[in-house]
PDB file of C-alpha atoms in Angstrom:
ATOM      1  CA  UNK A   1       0.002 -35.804  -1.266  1.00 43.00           C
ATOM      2  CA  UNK A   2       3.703 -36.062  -0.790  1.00 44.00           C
ATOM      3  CA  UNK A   3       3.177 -38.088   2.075  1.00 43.00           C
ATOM      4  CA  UNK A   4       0.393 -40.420   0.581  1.00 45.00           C
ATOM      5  CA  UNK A   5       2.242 -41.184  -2.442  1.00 46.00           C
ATOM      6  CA  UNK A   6       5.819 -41.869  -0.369  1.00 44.00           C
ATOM      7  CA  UNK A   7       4.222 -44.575   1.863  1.00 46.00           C
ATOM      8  CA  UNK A   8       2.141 -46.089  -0.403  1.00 48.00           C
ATOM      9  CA  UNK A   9       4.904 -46.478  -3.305  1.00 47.00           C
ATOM     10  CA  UNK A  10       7.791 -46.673  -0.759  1.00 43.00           C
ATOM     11  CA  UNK A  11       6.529 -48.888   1.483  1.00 46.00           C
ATOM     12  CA  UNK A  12       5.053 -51.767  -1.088  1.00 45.00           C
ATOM     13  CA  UNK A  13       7.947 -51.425  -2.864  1.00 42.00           C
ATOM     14  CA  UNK A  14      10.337 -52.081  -0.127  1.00 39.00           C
ATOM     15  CA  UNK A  15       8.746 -54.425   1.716  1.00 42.00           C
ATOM     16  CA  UNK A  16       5.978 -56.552  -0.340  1.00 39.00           C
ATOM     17  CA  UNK A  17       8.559 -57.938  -2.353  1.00 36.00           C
ATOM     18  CA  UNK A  18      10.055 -59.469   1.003  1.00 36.00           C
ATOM     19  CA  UNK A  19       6.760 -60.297   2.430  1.00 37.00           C
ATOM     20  CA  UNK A  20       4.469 -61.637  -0.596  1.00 39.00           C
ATOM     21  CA  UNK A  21       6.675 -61.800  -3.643  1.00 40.00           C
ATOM     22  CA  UNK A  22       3.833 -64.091  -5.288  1.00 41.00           C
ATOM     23  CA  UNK A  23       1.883 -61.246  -5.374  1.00 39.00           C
ATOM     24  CA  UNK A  24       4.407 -59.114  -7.240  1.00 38.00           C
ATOM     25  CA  UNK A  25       4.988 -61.986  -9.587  1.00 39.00           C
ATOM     26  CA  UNK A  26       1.309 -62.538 -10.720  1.00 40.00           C
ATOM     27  CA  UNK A  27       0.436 -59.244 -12.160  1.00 38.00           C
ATOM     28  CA  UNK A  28       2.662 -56.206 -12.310  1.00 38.00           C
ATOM     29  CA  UNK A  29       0.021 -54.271 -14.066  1.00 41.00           C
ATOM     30  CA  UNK A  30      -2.278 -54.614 -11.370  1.00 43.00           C
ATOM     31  CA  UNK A  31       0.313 -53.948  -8.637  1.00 39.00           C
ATOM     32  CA  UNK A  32       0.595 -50.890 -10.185  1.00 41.00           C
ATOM     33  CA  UNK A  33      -2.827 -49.603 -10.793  1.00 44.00           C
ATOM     34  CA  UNK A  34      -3.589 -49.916  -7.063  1.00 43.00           C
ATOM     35  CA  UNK A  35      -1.083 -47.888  -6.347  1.00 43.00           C
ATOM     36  CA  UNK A  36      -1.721 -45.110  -9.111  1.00 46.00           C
ATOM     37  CA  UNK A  37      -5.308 -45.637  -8.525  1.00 46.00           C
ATOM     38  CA  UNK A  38      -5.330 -44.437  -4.220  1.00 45.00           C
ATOM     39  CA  UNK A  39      -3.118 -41.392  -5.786  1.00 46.00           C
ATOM     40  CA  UNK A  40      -5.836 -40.396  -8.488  1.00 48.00           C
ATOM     41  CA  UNK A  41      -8.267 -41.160  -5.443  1.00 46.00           C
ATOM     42  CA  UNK A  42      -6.707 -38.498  -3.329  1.00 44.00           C
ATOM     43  CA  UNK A  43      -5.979 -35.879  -5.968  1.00 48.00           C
ATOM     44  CA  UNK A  44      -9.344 -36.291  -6.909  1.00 49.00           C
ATOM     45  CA  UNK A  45     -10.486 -35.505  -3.631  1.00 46.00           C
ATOM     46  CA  UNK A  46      -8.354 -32.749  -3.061  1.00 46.00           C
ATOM     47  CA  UNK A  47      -6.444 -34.493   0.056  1.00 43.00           C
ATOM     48  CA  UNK A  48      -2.904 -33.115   0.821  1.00 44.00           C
ATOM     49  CA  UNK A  49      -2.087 -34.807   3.777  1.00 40.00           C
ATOM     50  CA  UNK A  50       1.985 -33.881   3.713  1.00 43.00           C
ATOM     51  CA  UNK A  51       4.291 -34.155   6.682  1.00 40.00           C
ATOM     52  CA  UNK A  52       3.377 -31.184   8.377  1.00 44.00           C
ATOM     53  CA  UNK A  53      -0.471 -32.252   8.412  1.00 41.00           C
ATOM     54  CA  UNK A  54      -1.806 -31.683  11.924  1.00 42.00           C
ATOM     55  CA  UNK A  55      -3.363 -34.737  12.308  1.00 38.00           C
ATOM     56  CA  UNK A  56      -0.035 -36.602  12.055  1.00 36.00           C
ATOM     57  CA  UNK A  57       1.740 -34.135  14.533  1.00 40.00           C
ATOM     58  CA  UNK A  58       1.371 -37.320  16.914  1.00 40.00           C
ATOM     59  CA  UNK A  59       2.975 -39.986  15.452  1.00 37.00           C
ATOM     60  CA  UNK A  60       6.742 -40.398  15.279  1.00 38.00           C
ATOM     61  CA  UNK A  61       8.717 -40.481  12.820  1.00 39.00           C
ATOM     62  CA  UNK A  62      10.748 -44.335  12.824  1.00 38.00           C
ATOM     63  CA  UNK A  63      10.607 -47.415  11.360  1.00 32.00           C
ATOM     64  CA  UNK A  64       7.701 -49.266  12.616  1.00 36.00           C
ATOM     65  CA  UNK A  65       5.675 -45.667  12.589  1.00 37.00           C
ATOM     66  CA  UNK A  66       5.686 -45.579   8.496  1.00 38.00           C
ATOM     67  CA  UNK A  67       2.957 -47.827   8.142  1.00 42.00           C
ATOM     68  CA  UNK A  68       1.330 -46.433  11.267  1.00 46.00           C
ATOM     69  CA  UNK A  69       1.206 -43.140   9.478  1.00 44.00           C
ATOM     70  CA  UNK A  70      -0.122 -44.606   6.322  1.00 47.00           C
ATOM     71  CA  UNK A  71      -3.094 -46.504   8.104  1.00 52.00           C
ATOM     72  CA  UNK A  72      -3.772 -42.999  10.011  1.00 51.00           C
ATOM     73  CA  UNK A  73      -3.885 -41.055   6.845  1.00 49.00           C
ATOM     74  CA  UNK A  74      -6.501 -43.941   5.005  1.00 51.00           C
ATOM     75  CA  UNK A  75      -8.568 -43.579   8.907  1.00 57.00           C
ATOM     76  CA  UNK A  76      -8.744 -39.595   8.329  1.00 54.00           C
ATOM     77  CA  UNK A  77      -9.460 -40.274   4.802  1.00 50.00           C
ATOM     78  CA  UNK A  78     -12.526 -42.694   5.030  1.00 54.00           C
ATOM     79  CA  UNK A  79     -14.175 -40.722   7.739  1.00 59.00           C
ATOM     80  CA  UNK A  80     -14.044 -37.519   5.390  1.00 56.00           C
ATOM     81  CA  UNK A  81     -15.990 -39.947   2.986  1.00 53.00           C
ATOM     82  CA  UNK A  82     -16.955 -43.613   4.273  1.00 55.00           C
ATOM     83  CA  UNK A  83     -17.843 -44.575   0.773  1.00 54.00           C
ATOM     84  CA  UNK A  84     -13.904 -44.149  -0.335  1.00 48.00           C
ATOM     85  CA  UNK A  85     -13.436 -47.703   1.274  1.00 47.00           C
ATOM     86  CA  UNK A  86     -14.400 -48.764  -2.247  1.00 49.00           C
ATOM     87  CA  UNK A  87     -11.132 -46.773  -3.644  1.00 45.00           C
ATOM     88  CA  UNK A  88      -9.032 -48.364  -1.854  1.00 45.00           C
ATOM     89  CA  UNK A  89     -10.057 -52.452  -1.632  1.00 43.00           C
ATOM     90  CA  UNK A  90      -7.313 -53.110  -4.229  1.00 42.00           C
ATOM     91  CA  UNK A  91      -4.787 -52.410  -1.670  1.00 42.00           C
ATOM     92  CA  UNK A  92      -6.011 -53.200   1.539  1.00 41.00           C
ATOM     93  CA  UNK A  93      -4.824 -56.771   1.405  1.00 41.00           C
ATOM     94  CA  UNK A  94      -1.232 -55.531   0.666  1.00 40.00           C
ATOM     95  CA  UNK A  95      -1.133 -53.220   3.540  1.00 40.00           C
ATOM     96  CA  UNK A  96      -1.359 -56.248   5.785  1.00 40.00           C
ATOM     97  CA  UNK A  97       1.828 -57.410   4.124  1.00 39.00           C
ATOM     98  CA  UNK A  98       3.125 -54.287   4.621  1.00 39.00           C
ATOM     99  CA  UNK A  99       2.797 -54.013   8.232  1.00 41.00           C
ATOM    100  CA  UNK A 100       3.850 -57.950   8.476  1.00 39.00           C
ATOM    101  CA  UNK A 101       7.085 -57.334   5.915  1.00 39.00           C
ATOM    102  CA  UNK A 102       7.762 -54.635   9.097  1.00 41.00           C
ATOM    103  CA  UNK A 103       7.643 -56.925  11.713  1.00 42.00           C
ATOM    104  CA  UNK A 104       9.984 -58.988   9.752  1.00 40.00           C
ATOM    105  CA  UNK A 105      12.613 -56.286   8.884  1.00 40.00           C
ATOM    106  CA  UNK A 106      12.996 -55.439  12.585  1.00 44.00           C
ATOM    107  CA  UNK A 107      13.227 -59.102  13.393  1.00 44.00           C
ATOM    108  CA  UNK A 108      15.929 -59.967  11.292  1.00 41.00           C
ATOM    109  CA  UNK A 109      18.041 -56.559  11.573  1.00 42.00           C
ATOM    110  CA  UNK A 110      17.665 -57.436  15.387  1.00 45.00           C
ATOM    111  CA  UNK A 111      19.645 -61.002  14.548  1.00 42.00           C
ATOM    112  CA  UNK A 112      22.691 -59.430  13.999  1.00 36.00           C
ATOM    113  CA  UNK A 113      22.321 -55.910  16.328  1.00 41.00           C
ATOM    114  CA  UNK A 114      24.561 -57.502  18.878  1.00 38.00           C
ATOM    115  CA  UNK A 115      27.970 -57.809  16.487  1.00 37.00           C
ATOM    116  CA  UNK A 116      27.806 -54.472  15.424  1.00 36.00           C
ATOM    117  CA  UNK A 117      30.448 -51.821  16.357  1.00 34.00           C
ATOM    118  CA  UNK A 118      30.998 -48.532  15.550  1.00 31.00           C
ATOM    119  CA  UNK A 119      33.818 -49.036  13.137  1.00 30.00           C
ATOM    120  CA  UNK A 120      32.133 -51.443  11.017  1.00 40.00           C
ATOM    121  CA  UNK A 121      28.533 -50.336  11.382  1.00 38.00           C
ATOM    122  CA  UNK A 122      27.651 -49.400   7.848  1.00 39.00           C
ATOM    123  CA  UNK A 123      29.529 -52.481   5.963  1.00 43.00           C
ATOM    124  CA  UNK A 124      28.448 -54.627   8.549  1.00 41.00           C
ATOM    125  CA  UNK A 125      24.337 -53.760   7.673  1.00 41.00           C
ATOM    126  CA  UNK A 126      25.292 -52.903   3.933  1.00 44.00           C
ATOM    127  CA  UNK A 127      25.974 -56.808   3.717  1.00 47.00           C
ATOM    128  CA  UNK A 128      23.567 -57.859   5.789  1.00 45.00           C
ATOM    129  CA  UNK A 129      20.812 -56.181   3.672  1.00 42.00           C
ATOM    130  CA  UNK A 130      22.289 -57.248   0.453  1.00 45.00           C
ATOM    131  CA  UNK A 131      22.586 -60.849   1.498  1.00 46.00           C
ATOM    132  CA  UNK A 132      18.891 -60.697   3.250  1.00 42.00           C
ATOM    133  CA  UNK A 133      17.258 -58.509   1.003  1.00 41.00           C
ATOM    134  CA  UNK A 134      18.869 -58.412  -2.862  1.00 38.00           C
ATOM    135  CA  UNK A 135      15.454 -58.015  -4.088  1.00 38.00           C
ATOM    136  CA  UNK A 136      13.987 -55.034  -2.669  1.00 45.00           C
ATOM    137  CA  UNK A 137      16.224 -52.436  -5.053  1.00 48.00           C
ATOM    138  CA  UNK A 138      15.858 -54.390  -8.199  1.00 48.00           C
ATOM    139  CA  UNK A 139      12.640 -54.458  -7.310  1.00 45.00           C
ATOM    140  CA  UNK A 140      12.281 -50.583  -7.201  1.00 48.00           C
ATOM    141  CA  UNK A 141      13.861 -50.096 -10.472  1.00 55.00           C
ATOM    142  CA  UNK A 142      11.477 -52.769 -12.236  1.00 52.00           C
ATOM    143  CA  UNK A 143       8.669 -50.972 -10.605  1.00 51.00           C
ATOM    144  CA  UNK A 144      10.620 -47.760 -12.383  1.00 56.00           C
ATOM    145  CA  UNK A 145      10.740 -49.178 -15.486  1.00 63.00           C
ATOM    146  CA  UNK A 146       7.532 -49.930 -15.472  1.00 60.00           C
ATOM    147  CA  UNK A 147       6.120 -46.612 -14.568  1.00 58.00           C
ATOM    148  CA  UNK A 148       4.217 -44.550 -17.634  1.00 62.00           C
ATOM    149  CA  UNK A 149       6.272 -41.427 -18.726  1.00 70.00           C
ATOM    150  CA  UNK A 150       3.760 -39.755 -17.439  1.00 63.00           C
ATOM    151  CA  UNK A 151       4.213 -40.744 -13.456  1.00 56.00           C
ATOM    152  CA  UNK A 152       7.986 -40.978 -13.950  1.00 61.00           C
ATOM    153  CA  UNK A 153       8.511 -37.504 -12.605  1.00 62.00           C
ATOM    154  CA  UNK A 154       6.776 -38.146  -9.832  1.00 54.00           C
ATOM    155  CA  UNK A 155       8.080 -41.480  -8.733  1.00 51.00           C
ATOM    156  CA  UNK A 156      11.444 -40.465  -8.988  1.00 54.00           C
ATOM    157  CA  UNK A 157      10.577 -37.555  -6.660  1.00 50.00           C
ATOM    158  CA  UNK A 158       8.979 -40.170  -4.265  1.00 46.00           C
ATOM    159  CA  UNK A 159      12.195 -42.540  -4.505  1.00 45.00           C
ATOM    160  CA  UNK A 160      14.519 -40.070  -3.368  1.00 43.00           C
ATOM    161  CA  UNK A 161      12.503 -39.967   0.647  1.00 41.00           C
ATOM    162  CA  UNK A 162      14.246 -43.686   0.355  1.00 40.00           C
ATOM    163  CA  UNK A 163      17.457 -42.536   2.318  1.00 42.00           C
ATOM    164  CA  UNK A 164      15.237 -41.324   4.701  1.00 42.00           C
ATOM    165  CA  UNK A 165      12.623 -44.370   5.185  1.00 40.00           C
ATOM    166  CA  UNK A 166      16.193 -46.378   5.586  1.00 43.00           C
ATOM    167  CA  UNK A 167      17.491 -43.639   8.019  1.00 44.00           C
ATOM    168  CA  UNK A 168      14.459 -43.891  10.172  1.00 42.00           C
ATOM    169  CA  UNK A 169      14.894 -47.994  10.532  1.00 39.00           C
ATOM    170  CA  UNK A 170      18.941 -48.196  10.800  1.00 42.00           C
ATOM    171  CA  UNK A 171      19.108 -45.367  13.018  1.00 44.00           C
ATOM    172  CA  UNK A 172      17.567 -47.275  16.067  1.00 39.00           C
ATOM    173  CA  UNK A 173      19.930 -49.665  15.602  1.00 37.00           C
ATOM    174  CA  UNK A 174      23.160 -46.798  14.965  1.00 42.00           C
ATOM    175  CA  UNK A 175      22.144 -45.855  18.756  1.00 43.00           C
ATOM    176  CA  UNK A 176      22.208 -49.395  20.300  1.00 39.00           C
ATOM    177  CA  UNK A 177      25.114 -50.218  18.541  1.00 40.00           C
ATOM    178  CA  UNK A 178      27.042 -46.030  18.953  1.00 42.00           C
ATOM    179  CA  UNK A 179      27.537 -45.367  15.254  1.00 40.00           C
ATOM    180  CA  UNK A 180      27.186 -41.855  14.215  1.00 40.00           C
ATOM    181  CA  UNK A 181      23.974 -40.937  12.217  1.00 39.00           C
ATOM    182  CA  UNK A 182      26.509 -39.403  10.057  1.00 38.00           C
ATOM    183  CA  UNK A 183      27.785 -42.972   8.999  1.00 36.00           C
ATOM    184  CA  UNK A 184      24.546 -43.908   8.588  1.00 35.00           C
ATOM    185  CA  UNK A 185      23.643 -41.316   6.513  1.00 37.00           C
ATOM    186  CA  UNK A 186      26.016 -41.389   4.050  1.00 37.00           C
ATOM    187  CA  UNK A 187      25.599 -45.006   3.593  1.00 35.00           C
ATOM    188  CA  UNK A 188      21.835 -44.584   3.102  1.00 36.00           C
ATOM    189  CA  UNK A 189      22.495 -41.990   0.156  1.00 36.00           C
ATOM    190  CA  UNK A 190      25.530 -43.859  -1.120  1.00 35.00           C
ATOM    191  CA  UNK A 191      23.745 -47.239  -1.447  1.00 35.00           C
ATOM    192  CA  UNK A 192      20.115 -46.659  -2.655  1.00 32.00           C
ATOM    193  CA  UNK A 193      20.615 -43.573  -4.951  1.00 29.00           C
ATOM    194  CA  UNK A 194      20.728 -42.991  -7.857  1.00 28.00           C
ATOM    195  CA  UNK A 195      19.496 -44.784 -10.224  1.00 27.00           C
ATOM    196  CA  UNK A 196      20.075 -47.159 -12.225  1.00 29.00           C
ATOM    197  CA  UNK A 197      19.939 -49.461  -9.803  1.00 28.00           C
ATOM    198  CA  UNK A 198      23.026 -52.047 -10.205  1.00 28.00           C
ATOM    199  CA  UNK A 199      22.340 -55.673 -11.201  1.00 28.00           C
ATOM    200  CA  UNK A 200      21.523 -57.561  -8.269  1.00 29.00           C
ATOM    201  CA  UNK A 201      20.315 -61.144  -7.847  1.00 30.00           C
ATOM    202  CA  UNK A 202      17.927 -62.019 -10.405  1.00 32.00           C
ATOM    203  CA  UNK A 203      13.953 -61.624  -9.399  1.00 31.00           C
ATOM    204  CA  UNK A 204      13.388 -65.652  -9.708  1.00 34.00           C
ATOM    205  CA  UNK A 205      10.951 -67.591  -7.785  1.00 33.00           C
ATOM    206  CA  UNK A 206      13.354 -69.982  -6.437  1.00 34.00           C
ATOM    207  CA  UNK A 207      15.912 -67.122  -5.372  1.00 30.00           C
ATOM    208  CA  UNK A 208      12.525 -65.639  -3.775  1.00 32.00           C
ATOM    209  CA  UNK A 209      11.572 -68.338  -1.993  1.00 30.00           C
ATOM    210  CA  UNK A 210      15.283 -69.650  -0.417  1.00 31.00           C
ATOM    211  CA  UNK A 211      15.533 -66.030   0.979  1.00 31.00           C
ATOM    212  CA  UNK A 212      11.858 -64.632   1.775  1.00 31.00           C
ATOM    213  CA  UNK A 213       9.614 -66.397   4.009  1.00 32.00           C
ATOM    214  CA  UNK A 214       6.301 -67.083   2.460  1.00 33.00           C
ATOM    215  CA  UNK A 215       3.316 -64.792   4.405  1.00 33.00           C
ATOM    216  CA  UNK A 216       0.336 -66.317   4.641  1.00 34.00           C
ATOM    217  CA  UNK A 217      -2.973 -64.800   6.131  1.00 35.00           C
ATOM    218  CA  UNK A 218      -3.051 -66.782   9.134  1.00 35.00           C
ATOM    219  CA  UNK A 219       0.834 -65.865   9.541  1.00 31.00           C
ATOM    220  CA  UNK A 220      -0.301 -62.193   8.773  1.00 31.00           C
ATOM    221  CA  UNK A 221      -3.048 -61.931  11.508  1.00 30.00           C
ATOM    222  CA  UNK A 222      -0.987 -64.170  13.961  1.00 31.00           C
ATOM    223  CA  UNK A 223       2.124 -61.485  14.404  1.00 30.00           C
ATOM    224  CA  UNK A 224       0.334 -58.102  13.941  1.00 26.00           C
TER     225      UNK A 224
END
């Protein structure tokens, strides 16, 4: 379950926002209720597929494996029960932003690989994020705020695997570049916990749209 709920929540909230922020605009409510509704789904079911679930023993743990992981654990879902595809049609169209917001992350962090050194390492991508991505933790703390009392517990529980989802993507990048996984780690835990998250750029359209590029379908299907 751990690992269900910390891709679904983790990854949609991290990366949706950069790849479809219309999306998160329109309807928070229903946002939310796809993502509360695969949980239920699963609990339902009785499905624990954690980290240590043999079927995942295979795939690596990185960046670009996160949403791997995700689509393997919704593959050994559905062919426990084909008729769960139902459950989860409210967020199958996000996890194609998902895996596109992905692509995108690695693209851009690649932009700047090449001036990094091992002095500067952590300010250098601690800017870079917050210039390129301002949204993403005010985003995670609206998604907070929104949460029932009930779920609270357990999405603050989910939100601190965060260091580590960042770990796994700047740590590819701490080896090109020779910084220490120890710098990297302490800036993971230092910038995105805890909460409250502090006030960032305000979640507008037109901030959204001069730093996000708009994902289409065709743009979707054309770099997966």
């Amino acid at each position: 379950m751990k690992l269900i709920t910390a891709l679904i929540t983790l990854s949609l909230a991290l990366n949706i926002t950069i790849a479809h922020p219309a999306l998160v605009e329109r309807d928070w409510n229903h946002f939310l209720a796809a993502v509360f509704q695969v949980r239920n789904t699963l609990k339902s079911l009785n499905i624990d597929l954690d980290p240590d679930h043999p079927a995942l023993d295979h795939v690596p743990l990185s960046s670009r494996s996160l949403t791997v992981a995700f689509q393997q654990s919704i593959n050994i879902i559905q062919a426990q029960n084909p008729l769960i595809i139902n459950e989860f049609k409210e967020i199958l169209e996000p996890l194609s932003y998902i895996r596109t917001a992905t692509y995108i992350l690695n693209n851009r962090l690649r932009q700047f690989k090449s001036s990094l050194v091992s002095a500067g390492v952590a300010g250098l991508i601690k800017s870079n994020l917050e210039q390129q991505y301002p949204l993403s933790l005010q985003f995670i703390n609206e998604i907070r705020n929104r949460t029932p009392d009930s779920e609270r517990k357990i999405f603050d529980a989910t939100i601190l695997e965060l260091p580590g989802v960042f770990k796994a993507i700047l740590d590819y990048y701490a080896d090109i570049s020779g910084a220490t996984t120890t710098t990297i780690r302490h800036f993971t835990k230092q910038t995105f916990i805890p909460f409250p998250v502090p006030t960032l750029v305000p979640f507008t359209k037109q901030t959204t749209m001069a730093t996000i590029i708009p994902i289409t379908k065709q743009t979707t299907m054309a770099i997966i």
